[in-house]
CSV table of C-alpha atoms in Angstrom, one decimal:
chain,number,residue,atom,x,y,z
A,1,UNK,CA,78.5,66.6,170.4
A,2,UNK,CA,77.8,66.7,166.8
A,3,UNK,CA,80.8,67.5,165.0
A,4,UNK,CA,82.5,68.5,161.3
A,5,UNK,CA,86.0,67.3,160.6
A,6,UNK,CA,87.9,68.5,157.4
A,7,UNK,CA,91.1,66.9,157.0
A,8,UNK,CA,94.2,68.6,156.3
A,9,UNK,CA,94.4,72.0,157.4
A,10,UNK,CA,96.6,72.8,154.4
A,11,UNK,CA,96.2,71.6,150.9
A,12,UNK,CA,98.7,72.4,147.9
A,13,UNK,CA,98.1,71.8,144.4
A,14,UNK,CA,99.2,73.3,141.3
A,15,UNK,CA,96.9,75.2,138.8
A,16,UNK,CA,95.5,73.1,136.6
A,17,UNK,CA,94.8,70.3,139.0
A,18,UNK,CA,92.6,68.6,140.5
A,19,UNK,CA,91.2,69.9,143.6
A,20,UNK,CA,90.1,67.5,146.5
A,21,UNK,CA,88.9,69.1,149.6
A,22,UNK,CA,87.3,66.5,152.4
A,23,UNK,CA,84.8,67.0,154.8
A,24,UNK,CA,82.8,64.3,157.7
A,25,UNK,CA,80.2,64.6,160.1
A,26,UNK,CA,78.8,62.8,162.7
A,27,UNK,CA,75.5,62.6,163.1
A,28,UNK,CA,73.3,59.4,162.6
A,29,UNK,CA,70.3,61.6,160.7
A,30,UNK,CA,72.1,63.1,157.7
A,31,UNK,CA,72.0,66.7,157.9
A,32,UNK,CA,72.0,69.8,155.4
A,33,UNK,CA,75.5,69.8,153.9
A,34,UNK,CA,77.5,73.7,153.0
A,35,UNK,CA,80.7,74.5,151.6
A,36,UNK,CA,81.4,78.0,152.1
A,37,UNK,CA,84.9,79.7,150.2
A,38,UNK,CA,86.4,82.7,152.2
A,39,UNK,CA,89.0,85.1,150.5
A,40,UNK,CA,91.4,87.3,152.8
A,41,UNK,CA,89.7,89.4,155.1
A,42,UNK,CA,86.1,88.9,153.7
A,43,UNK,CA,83.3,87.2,155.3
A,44,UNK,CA,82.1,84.0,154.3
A,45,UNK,CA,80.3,82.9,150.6
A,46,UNK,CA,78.1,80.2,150.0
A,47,UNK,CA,79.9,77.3,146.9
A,48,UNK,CA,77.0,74.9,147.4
A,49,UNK,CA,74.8,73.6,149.4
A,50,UNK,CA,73.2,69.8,149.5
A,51,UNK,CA,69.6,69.7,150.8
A,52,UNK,CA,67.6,66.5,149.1
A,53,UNK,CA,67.8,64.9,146.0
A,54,UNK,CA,70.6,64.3,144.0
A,55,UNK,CA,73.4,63.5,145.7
A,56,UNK,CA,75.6,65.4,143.5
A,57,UNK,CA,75.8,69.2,143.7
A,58,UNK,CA,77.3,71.7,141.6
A,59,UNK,CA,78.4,75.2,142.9
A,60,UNK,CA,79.9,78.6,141.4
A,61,UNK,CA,83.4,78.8,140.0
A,62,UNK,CA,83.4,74.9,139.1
A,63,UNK,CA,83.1,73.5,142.2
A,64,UNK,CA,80.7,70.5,143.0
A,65,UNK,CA,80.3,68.0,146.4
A,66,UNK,CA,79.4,64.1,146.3
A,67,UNK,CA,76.8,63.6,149.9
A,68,UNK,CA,77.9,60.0,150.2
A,69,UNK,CA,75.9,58.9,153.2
A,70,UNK,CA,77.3,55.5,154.0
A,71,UNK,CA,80.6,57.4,154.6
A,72,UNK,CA,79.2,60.2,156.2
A,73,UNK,CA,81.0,62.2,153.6
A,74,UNK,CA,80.6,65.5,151.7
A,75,UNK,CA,83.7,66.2,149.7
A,76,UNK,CA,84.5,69.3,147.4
A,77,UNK,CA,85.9,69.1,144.1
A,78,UNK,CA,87.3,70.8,141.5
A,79,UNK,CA,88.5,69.7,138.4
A,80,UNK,CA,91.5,71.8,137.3
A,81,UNK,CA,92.4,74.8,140.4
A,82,UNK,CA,92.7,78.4,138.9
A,83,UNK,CA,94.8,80.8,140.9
A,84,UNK,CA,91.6,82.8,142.1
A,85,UNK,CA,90.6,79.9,144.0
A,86,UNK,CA,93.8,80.2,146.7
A,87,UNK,CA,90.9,81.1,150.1
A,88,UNK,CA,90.2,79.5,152.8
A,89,UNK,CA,87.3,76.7,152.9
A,90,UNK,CA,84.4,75.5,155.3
A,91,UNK,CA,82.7,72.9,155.5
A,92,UNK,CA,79.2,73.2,157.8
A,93,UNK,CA,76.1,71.7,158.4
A,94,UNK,CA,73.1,72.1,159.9
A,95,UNK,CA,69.1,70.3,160.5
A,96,UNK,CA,67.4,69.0,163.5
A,97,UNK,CA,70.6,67.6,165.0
A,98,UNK,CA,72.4,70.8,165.4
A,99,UNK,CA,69.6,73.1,166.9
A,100,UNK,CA,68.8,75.9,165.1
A,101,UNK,CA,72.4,77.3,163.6
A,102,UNK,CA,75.0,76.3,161.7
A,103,UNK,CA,77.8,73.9,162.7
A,104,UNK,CA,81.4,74.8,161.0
A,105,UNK,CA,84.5,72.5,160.6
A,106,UNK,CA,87.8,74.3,161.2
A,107,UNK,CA,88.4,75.0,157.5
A,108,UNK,CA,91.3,73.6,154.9
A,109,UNK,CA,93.2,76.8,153.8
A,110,UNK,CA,94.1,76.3,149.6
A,111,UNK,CA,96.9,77.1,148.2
A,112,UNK,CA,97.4,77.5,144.1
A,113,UNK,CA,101.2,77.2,143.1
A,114,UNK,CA,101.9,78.1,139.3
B,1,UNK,CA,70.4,94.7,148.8
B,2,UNK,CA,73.2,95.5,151.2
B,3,UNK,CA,72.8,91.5,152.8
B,4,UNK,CA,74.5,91.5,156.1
B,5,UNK,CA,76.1,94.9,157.3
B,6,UNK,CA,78.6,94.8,160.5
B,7,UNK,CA,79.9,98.1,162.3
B,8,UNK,CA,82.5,98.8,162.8
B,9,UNK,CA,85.1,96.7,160.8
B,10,UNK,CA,88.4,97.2,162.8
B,11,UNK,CA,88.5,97.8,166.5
B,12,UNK,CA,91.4,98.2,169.3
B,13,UNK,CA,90.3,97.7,172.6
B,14,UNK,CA,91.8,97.9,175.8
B,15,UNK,CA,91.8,95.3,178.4
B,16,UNK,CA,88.9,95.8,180.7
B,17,UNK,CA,87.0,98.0,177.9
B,18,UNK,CA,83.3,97.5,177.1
B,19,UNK,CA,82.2,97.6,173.3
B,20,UNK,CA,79.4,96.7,171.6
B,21,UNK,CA,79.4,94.8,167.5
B,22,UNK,CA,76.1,96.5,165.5
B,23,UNK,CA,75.0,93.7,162.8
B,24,UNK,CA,71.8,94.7,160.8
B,25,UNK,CA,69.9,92.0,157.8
B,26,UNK,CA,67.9,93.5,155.3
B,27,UNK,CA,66.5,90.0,153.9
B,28,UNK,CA,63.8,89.7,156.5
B,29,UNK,CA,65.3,86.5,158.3
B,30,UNK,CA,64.2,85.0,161.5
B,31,UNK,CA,67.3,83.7,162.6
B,32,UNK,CA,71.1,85.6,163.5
B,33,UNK,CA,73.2,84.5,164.4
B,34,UNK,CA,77.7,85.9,166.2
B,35,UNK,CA,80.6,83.7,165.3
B,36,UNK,CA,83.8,84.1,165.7
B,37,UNK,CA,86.8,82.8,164.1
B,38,UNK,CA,90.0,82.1,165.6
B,39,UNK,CA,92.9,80.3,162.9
B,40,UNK,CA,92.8,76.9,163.0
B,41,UNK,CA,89.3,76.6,165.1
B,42,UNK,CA,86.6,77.1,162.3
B,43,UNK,CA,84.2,79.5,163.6
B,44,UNK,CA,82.6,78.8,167.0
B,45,UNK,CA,79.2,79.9,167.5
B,46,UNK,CA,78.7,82.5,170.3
B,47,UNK,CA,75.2,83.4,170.4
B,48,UNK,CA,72.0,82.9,168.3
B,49,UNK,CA,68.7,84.3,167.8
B,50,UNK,CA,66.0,81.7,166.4
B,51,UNK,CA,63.6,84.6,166.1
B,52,UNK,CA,62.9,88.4,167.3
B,53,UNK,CA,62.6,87.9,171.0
B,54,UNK,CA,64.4,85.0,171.7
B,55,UNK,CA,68.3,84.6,172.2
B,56,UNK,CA,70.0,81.4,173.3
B,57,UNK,CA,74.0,80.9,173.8
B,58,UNK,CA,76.4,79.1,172.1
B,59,UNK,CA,79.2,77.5,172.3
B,60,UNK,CA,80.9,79.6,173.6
B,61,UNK,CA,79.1,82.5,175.4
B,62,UNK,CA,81.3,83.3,178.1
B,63,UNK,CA,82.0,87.0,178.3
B,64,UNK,CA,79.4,88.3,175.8
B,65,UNK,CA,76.0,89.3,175.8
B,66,UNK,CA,73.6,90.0,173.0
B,67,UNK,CA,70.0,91.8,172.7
B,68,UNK,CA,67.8,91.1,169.3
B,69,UNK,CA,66.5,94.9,169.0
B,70,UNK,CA,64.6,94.1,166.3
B,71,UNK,CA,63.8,91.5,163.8
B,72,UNK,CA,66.7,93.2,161.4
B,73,UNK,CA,69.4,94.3,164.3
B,74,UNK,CA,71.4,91.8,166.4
B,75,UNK,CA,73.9,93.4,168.4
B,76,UNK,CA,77.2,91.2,170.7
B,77,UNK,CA,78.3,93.0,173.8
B,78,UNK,CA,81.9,92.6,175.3
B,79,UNK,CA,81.5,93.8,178.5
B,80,UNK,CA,85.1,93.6,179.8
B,81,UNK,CA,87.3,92.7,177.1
B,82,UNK,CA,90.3,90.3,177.4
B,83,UNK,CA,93.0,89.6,175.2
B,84,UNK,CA,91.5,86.2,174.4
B,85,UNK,CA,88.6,88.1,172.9
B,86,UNK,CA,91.0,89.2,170.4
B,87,UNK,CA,89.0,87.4,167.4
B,88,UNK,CA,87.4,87.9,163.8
B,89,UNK,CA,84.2,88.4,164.5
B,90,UNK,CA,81.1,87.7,162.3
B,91,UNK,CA,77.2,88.3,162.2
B,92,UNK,CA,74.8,85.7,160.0
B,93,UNK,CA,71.5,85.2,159.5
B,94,UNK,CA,69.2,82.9,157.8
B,95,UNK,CA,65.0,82.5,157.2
B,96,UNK,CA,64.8,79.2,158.4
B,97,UNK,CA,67.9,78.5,160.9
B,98,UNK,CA,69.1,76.1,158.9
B,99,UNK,CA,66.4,73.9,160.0
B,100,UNK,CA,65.2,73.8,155.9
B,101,UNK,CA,68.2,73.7,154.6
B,102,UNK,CA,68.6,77.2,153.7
B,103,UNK,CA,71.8,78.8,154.0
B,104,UNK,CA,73.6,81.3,156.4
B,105,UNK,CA,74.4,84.9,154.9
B,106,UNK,CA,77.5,86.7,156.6
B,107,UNK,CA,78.7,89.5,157.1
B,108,UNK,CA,82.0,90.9,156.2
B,109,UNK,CA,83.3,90.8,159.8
B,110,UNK,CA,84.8,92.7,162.7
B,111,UNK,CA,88.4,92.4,163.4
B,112,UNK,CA,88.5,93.2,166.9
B,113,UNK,CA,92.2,93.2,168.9
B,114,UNK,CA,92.1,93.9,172.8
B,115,UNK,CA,95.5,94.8,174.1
């Protein structure tokens, strides 16, 4: 089955730094690519999206994602982490592969220390 | 433009209880879509509706049912709950189903705990 891995379940950084959140899929036709940020006990807001074109995506709050398709890779980054950005993150995709919805990885929950 | 509205938001259930998750889109999307979240898991897709009339499971189905009332309403039935129901529970739609690369639109959830 077609699947979305983000590694690290828990990422730490402080504010100020950089912010590196990773996400993979599998699939051999490269798909639409999301990042979604989720704060504590809300429901889920669209960062960016990759569709075509350039490979390079910027999103709200600072955020932007690289679609690297020889890696199979859409990473979310973030040059200097604010303490507002502490949530919960998800990485999903979707396009013919995955039917008609949405396919979610199992999120990377970021931390901010001071 | 209220998005994606979900009723109720909280919810204690016993085991064996039915209940029923309202979800309602006022952007005029084909597609809805129930997840729910569970921590560490991501959310898991439980049903989906491509467009008014149709409904097609997920991956993970068992245990719920769903009825697309209308192209704006897209309700989730528990008919028995079970403690592993005990979830986060949210409604999304989208125009295209993510076959354009247009995004999914949630809802602010449904915290549901079956005892």
């Amino acid at each position: 089955a077609q699947s979305v891995t983000q590694l690290g379940s828990h990422v730490s950084v402080s504010e100020g730094a950089l912010v590196l959140l990773r996400c993979n899929y599998s699939s051999s036709v490269p798909p639409y690519l999301f990042w979604y940020v989720q704060y504590p006990n809300q429901g889920l807001q669209l960062l960016l999206k990759y569709t075509t074109g350039a490979t390079l995506v910027k999103g709200i709050n600072g955020f932007e994602a690289e679609f690297k398709k020889s890696e199979t890779s859409f990473h979310l980054t973030k040059p200097s982490a604010h303490m507002s950005d502490a949530a919960e993150y998800f990485c999903a995709v979707s396009g013919r592969n995955y039917g008609q919805n949405f396919v979610f990885g199992p999120g990377t929950r970021l931390s901010v220390l001071p | 433009n209220a998005g994606v509205t979900q009723t109720p938001k909280f919810q204690v259930l016993k085991t064996g209880q039915s209940m029923t998750l309202q979800c309602a889109q006022d952007m005029n999307h084909n597609s809805m879509y129930w997840y729910r979240q569970d921590p560490g898991m991501g959310l898991r897709l439980i049903y989906y509706s491509a467009s008014e009339g149709t409904t097609d499971k997920g991956e993970v189905p068992n245990g719920y049912n769903v009825s697309r009332l209308n192209k704006r309403e897209f309700s989730l039935r528990l008919e028995s709950a079970a403690p592993s129901q005990t979830s986060v529970y949210f409604c999304a739609s989208s125009d295209q189903g993510g076959l354009m690369g247009t995004e999914a639109f949630f809802g602010q959830g449904t915290r549901l705990t079956v005892v």
